[in-house]
Short mmCIF file of C-alpha atoms and ligand atoms in Angstrom, two decimals:
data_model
loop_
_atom_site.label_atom_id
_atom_site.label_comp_id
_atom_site.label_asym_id
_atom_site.label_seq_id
_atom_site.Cartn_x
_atom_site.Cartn_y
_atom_site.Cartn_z
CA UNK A 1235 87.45 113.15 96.17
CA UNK A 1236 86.84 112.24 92.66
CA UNK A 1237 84.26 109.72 92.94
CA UNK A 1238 84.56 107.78 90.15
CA UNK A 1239 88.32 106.68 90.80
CA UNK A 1240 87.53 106.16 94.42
CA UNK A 1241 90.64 108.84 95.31
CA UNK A 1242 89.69 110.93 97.30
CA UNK A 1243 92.79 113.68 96.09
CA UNK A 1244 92.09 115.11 92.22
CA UNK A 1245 94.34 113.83 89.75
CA UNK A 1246 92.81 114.38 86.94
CA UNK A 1247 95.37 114.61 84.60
CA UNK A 1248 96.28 118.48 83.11
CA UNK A 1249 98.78 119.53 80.59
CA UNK A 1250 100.79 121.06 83.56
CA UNK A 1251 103.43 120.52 84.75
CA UNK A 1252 105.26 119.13 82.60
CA UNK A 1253 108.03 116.33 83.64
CA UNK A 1254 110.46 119.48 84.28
CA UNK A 1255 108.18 120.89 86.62
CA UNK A 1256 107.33 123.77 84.21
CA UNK A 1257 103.72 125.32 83.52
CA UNK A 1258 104.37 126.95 79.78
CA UNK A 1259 107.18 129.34 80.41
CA UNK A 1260 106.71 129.45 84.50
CA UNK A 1261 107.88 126.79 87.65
CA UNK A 1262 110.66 124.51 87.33
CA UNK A 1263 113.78 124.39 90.08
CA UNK A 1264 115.64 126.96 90.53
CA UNK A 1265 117.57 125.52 93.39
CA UNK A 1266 121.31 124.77 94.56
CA UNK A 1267 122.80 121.39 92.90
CA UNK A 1268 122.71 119.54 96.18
CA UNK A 1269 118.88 120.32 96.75
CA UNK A 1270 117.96 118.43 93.26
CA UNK A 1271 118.14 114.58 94.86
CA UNK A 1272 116.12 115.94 97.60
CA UNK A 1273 113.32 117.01 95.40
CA UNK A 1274 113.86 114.51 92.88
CA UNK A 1275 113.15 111.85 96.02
CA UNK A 1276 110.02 114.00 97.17
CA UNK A 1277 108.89 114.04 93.16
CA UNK A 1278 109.17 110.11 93.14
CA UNK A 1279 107.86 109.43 96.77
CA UNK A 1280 104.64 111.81 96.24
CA UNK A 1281 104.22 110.01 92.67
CA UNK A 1282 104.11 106.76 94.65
CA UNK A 1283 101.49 108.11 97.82
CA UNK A 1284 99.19 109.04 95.20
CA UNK A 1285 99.00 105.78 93.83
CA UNK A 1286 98.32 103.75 96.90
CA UNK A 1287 94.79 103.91 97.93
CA UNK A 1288 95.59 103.20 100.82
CA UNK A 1289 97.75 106.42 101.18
CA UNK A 1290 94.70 107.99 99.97
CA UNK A 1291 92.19 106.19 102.11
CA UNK A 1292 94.14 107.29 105.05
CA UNK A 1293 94.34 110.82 104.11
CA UNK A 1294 90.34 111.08 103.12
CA UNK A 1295 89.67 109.67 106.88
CA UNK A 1296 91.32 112.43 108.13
CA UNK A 1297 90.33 115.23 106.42
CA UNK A 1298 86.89 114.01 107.40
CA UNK A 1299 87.39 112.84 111.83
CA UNK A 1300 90.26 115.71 112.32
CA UNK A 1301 89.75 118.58 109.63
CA UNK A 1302 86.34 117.93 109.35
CA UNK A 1303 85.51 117.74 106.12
CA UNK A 1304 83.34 118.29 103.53
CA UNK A 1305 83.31 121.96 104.73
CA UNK A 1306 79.71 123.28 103.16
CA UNK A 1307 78.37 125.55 100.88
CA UNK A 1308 76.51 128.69 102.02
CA UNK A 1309 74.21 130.47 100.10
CA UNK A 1310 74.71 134.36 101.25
CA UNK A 1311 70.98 135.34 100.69
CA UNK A 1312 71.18 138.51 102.56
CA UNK A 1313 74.22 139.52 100.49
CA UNK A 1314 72.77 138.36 97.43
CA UNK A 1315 69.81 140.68 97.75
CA UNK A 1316 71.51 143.80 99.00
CA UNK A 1317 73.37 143.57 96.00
CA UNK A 1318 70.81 142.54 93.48
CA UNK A 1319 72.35 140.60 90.93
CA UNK A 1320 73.88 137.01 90.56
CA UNK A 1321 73.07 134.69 93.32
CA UNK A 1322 76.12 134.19 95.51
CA UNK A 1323 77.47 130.72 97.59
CA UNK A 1324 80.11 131.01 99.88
CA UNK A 1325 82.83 127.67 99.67
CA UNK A 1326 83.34 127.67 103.58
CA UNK A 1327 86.88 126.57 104.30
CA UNK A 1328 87.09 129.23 107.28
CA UNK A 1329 85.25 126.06 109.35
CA UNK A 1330 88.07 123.74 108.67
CA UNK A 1331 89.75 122.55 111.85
CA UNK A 1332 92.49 125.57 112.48
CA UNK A 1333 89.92 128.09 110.76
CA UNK A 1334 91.66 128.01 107.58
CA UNK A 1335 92.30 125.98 104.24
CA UNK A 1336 95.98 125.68 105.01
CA UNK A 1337 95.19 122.34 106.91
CA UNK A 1338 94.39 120.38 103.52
CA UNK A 1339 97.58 120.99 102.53
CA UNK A 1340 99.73 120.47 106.09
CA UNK A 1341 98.07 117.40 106.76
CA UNK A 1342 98.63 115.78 102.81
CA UNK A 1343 102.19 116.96 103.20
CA UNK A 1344 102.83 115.30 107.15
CA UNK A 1345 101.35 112.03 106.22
CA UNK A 1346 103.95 112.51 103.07
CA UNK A 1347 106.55 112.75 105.55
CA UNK A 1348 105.86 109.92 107.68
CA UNK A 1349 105.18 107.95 105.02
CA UNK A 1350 108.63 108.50 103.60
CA UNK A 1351 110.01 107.87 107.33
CA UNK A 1352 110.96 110.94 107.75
CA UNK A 1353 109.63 112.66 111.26
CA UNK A 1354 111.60 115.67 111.41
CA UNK A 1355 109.10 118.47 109.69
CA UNK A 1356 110.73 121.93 109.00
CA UNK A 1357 107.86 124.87 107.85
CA UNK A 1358 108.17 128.16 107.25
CA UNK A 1359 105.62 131.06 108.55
CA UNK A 1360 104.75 134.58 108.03
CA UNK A 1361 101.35 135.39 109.51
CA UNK A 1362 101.58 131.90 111.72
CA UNK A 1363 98.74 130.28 109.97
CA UNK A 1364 100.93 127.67 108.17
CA UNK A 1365 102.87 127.37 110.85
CA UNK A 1366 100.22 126.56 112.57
CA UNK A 1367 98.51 123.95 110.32
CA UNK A 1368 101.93 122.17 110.64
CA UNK A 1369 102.62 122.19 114.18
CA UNK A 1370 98.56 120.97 114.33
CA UNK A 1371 99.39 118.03 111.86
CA UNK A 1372 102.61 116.92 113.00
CA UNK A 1373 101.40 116.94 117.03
CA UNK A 1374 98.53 114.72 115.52
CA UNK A 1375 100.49 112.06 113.73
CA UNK A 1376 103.46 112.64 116.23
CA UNK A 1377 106.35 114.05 113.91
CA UNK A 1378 108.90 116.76 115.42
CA UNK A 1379 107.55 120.38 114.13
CA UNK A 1380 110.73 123.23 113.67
CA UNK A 1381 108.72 126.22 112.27
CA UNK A 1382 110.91 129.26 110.88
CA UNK A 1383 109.31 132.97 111.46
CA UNK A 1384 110.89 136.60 111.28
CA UNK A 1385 111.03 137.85 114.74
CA UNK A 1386 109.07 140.89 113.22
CA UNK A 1387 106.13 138.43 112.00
CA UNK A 1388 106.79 136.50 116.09
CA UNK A 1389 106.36 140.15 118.00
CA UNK A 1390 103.19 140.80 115.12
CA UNK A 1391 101.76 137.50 115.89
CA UNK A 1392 102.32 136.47 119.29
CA UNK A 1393 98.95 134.52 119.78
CA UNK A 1394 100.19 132.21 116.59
CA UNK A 1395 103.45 131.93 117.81
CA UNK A 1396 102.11 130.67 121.61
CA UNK A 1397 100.03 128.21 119.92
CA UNK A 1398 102.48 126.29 117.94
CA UNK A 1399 104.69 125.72 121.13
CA UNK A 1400 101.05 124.82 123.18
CA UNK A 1401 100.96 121.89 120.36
CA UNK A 1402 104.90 121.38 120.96
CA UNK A 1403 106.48 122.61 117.56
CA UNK A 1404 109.87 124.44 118.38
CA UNK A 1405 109.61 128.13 117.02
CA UNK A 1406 113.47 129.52 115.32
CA UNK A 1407 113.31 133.23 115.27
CA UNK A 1408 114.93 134.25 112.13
CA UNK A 1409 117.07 137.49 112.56
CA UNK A 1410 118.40 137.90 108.82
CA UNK A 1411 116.89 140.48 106.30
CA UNK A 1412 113.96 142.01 106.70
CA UNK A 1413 113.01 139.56 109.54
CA UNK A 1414 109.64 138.60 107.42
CA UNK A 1415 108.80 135.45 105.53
CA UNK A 1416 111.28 135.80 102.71
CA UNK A 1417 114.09 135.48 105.38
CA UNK A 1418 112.34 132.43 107.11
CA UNK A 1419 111.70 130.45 103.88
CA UNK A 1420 115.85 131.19 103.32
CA UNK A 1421 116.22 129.53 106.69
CA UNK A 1422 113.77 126.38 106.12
CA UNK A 1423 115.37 125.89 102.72
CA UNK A 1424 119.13 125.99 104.14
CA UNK A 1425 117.91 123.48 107.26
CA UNK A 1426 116.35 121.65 104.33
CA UNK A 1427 119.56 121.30 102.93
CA UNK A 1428 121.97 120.71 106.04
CA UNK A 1429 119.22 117.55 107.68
CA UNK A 1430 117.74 116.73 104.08
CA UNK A 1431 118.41 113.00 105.13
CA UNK A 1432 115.86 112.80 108.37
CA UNK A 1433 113.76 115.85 107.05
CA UNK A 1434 110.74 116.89 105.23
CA UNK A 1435 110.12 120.43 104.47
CA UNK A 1436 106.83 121.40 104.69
CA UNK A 1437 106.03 124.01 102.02
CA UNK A 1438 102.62 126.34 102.86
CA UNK A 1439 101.66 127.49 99.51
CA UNK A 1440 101.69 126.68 95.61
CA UNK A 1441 105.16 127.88 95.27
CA UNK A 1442 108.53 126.96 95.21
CA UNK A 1443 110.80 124.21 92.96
CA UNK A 1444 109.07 121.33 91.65
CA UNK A 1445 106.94 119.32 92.68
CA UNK A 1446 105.68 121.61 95.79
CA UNK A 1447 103.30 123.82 93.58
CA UNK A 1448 101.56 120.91 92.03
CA UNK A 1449 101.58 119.27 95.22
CA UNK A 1450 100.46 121.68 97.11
CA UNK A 1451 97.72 122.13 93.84
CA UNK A 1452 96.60 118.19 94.58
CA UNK A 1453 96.50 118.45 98.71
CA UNK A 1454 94.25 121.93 98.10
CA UNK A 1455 92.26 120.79 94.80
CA UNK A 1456 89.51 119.10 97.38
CA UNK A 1457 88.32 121.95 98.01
CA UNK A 1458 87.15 122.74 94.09
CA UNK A 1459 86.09 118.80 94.32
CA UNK A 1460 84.11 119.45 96.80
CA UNK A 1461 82.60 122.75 95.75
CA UNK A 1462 81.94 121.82 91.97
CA UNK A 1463 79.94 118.61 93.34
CA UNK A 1464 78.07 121.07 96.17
CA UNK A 1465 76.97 123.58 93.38
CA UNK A 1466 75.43 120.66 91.00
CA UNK A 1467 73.60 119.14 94.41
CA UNK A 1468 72.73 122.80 95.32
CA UNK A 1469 71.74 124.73 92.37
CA UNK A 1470 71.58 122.13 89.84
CA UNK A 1471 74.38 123.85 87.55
CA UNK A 1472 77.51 125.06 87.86
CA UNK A 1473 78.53 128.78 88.99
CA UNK A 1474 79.39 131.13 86.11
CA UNK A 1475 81.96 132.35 88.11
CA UNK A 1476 84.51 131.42 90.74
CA UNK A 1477 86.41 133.68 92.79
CA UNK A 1478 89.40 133.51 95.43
CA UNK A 1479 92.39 135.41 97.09
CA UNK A 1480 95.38 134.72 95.85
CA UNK A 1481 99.08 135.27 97.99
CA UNK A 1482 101.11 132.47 97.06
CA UNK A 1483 97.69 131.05 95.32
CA UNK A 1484 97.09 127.62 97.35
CA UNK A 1485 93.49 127.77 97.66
CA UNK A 1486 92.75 129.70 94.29
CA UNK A 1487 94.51 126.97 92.71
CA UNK A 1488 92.32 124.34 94.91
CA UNK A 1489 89.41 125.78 94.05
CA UNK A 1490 90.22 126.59 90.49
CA UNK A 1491 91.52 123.11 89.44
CA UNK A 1492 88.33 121.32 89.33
CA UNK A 1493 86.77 123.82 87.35
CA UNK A 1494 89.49 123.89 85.12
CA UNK A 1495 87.90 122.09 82.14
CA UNK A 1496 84.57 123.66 82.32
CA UNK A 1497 84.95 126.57 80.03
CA UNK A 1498 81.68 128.23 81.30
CA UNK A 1499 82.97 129.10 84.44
CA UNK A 1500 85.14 131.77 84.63
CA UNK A 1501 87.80 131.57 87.22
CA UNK A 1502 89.06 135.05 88.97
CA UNK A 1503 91.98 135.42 91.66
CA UNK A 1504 92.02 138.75 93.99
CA UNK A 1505 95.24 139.71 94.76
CA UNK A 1506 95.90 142.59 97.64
CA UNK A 1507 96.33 145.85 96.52
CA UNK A 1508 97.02 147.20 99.40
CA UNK A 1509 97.24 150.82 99.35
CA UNK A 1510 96.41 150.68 95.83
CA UNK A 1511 98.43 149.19 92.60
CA UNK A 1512 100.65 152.17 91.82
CA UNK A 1513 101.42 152.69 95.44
CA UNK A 1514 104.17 150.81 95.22
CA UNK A 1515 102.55 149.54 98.12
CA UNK A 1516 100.39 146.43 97.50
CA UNK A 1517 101.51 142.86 96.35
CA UNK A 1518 99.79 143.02 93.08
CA UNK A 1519 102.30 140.86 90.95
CA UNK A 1520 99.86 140.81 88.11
CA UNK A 1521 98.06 144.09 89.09
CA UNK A 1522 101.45 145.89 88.88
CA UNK A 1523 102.70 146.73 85.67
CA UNK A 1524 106.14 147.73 85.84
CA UNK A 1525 107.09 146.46 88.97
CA UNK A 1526 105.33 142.99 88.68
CA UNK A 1527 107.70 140.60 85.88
CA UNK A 1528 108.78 137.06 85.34
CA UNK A 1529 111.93 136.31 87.78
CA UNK A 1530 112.99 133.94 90.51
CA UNK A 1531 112.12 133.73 94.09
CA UNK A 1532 112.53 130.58 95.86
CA UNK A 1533 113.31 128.19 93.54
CA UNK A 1534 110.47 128.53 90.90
CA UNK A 1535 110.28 131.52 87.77
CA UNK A 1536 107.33 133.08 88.26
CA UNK A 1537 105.71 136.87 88.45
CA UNK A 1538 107.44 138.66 91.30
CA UNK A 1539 107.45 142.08 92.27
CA UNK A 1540 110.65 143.64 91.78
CA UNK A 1541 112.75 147.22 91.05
CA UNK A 1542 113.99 147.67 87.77
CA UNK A 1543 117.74 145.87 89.22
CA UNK A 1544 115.98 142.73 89.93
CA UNK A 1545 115.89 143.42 93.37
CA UNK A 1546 112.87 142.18 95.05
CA UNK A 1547 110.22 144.76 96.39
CA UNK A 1548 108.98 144.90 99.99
CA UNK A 1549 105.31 144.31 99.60
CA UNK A 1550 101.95 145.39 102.01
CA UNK A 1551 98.92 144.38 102.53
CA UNK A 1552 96.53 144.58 105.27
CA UNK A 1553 96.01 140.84 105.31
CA UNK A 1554 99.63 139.25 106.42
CA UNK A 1555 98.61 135.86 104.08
CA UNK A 1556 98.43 137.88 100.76
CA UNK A 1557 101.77 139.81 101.42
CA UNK A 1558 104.18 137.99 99.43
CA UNK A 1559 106.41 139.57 96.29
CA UNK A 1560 105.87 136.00 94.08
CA UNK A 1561 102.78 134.14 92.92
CA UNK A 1562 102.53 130.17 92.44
CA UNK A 1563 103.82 129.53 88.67
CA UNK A 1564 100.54 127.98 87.82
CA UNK A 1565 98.66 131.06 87.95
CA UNK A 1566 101.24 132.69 85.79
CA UNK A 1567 100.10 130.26 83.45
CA UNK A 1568 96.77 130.31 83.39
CA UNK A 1569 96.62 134.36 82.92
CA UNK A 1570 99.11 133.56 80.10
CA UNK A 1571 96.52 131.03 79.10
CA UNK A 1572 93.61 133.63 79.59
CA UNK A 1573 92.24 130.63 81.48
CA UNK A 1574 92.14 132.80 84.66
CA UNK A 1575 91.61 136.57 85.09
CA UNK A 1576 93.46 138.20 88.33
CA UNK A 1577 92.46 141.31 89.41
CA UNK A 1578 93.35 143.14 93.12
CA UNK A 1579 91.11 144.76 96.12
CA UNK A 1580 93.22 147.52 98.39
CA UNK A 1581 92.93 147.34 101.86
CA UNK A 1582 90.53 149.40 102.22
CA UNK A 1583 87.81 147.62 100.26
CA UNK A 1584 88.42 144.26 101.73
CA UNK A 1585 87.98 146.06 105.02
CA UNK A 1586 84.48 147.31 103.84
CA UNK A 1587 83.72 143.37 102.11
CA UNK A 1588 84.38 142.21 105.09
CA UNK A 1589 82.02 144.38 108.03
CA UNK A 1590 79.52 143.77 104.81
CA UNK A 1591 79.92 139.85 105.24
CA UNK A 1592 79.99 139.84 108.99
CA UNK A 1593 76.82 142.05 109.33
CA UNK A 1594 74.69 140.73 106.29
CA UNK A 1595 75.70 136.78 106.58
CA UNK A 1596 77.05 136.37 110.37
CA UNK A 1597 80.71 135.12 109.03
CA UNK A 1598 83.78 137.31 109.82
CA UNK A 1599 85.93 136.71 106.99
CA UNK A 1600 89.54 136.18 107.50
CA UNK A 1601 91.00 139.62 105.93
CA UNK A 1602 92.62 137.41 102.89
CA UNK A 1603 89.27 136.36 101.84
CA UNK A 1604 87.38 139.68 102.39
CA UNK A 1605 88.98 140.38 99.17
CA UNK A 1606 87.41 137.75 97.37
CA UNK A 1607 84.32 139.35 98.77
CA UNK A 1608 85.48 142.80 97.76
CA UNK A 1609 85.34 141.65 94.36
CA UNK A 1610 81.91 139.79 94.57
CA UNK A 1611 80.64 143.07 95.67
CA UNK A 1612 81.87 145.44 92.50
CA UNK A 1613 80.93 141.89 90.19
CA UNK A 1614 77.72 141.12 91.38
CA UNK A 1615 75.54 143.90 90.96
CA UNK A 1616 76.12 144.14 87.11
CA UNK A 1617 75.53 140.16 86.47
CA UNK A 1618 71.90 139.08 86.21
CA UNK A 1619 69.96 137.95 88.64
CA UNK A 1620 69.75 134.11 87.66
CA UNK A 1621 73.66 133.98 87.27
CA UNK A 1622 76.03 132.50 90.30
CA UNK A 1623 79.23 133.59 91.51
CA UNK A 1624 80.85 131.18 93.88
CA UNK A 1625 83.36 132.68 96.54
CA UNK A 1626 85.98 130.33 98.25
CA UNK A 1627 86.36 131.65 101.95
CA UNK A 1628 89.71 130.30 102.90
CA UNK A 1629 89.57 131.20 106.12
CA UNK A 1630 87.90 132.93 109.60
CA UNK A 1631 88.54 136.33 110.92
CA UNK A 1632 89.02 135.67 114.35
CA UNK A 1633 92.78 135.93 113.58
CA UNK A 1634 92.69 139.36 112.20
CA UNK A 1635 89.88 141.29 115.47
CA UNK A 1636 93.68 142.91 116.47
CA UNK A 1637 94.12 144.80 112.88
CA UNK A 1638 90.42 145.10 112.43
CA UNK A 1639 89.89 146.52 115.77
CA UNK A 1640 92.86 149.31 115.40
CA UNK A 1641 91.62 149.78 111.44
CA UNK A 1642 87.58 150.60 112.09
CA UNK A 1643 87.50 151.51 115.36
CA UNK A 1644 84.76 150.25 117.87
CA UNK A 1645 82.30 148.56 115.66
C1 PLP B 1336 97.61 131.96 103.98
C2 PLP B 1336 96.23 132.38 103.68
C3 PLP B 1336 95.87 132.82 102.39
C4 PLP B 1336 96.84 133.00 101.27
O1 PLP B 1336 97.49 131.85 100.85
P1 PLP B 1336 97.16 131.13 99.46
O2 PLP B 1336 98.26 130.15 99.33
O3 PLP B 1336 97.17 132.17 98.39
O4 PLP B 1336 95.83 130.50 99.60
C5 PLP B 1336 94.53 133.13 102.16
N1 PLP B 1336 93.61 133.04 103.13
C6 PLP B 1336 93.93 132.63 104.38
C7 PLP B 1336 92.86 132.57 105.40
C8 PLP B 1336 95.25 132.29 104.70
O5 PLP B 1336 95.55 131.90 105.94
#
């Protein structure tokens, strides 16, 4: 929504990627030879979607009659007190249509796919919620939704699971591995590969080869646009600092891109750290430091968590969106860049951020943004009291009542 261009999608033109895909040392393809035409034609058909208005046009009306966009900005003046330092807005992207910011990017990448003619859409899910923001875009522009989850993650998430089929995307079970997410995005890649001529593979976060992380970056960087023009309207100024979760890093990465150039804002992801960073228990990629290092996991070089053979570590955290073993490449570039700081919450604090939001602001957090909130609550307190933090909700909690029900007890 960059109003002077009239585009609604932010393209403002960064040193990153580069034409190889790569952001400084991180990103790229690391793929099989016969995937490389197939990303090579997504590379060239996104390039050309961006630069039709009409492509865009179509997209903006959307996000605005079905998503329902702008989502607002909140001022939390009940948090903001009981903490008693910088003032604190809340980015609210848990009242986008499906309760979650995943929808910017499903919807961007299913018009993609018809556009290109292509109306078999294969996704991949852990939690559900991306496979959910699929099935929800493709049953709206009528394209034929395959979504690939564990049958751990399917027996976990039942609800999710029920309301894909209700909006007629086919669910695979995926039996291989560990039965989680890594093993489903194996499975979307290889149907990727085997139906690559009548498919589109529809990528949740700001991972994987080229160009998914900066397209995935583009689809999510409305909600930054958005934000950045809410705080001037709001406060007059922009925050001094900006904070979101970060699993793969899709809406960090959409909130943090159209800050990116202001060098008074300070930009801050949360990863989980589950039952704390040296628990070997957690998926702190940066927060780690032994077992978080540059490798490989699907398709893109990156921080991932791994043993000392390489072998990539099972991860936890309480919040099912945040427990991946790699981050998007971009991020590993902008802590490289000291452009972002990362930092982690365990489970146990984001539990605590998020009664704290629910009782002091009426919003129940989903549990992957209660710890962006965790960290508002250490930050806040020592920053003064004419200072703003702003905190990009990515999603609701009505999701996550099961695990915050058997964690707390009877509230
Ligand atoms: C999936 C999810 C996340 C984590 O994904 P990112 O790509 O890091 O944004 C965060 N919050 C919610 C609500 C999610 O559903």
């Amino acid at each position: 929504m960059s109003v002077d261009s009239g585009l609604y999608i932010n393209t403002q033109t960064t040193s990153v990627p580069d034409a190889r895909g790569y952001y400084g040392d991180f990103g790229g393809r690391f793929v099989p030879e016969t995937l490389i035409p197939a990303l090579e034609e997504l590379a060239a058909a996104y390039r050309d979607a961006m630069a039709d208005p009409a492509f865009q046009a179509e997209l903006e009306h959307l996000q605005r009659t079905f998503t329902g966009r702008p989502t607002p900005v909140t001022f939390a003046r009940r948090m903001t007190e009981a903490l008693g330092g910088a003032q604190i807005y809340i980015k609210r992207e848990d009242l986008a249509h499906t309760g979650a910011h995943k929808i910017n990017n499903a919807l961007g990448q299913a018009l993609l796919a018809k556009r290109m003619g292509k109306f078999r859409v294969v996704a991949e899910t852990g939690a559900g919620q991306h496979g959910v923001a699929s099935a929800t875009a493709c049953a709206m522009l009528g394209l034929d939704c395959h979504v690939y989850m564990g049958t751990v993650d399917m027996a976990r998430q039942k609800p999710n699971v029920f309301r894909m089929k209700l909006m007629g995307a086919e669910v695979i079970p995926v039996e291989s591995g560990t039965q989680t997410l890594k093993d489903a995005v194996n499975d979307a890649i290889r149907d990727w590969v085997t139906n690559v001529r009548d498919t589109f593979y529809c990528l949740g976060s700001a991972l994987g080869p080229h160009p998914y992380p900066m397209m995935v970056r583009d689809f999510q960087s409305v909600i930054g646009t958005e934000a950045r023009a809410q705080m001037l309207e709001l406060t007059g100024r922009l925050p001094n600092v900006a904070i979101a979760c970060v699993g793969g890093g899709s809406n960090a990465i959409g909130l943090f891109h159209a800050f990116r150039e202001d060098e008074s804002v300070d930009l801050i992801g949360v990863e989980a750290g589950g039952h704390g960073v040296l628990s070997g228990e957690h998926a702190a990629r940066f927060g780690d430091p032994t077992m978080g290092r540059p490798g490989v996991l699907h398709g893109a070089k990156t921080f991932v968590l791994q043993n000392s053979d390489g072998q990539i570590m099972n991860t936890h955290s309480i919040s099912a969106g945040l427990d991946y073993a790699a981050i998007g490449p971009e991020h590993a570039f902008l802590r490289q860049a000291e452009r972002a700081y990362y930092t982690s919450a365990t489970d146990e604090e984001a539990m605590a951020a998020l009664q704290m939001l629910s009782t002091s602001e009426g919003i129940i957090p989903a549990l992957e943004s209660a710890h962006a909130v965790a960290e508002v609550i250490k930050r806040a307190p020592t920053m003064p009291k004419d200072s703003i933090i702003l905190i990009n909700l990515s999603g609701r909690g009505d999701k996550d009542l099961d695990t915050i029900m058997r964690t707390i007890g009877d509230a």
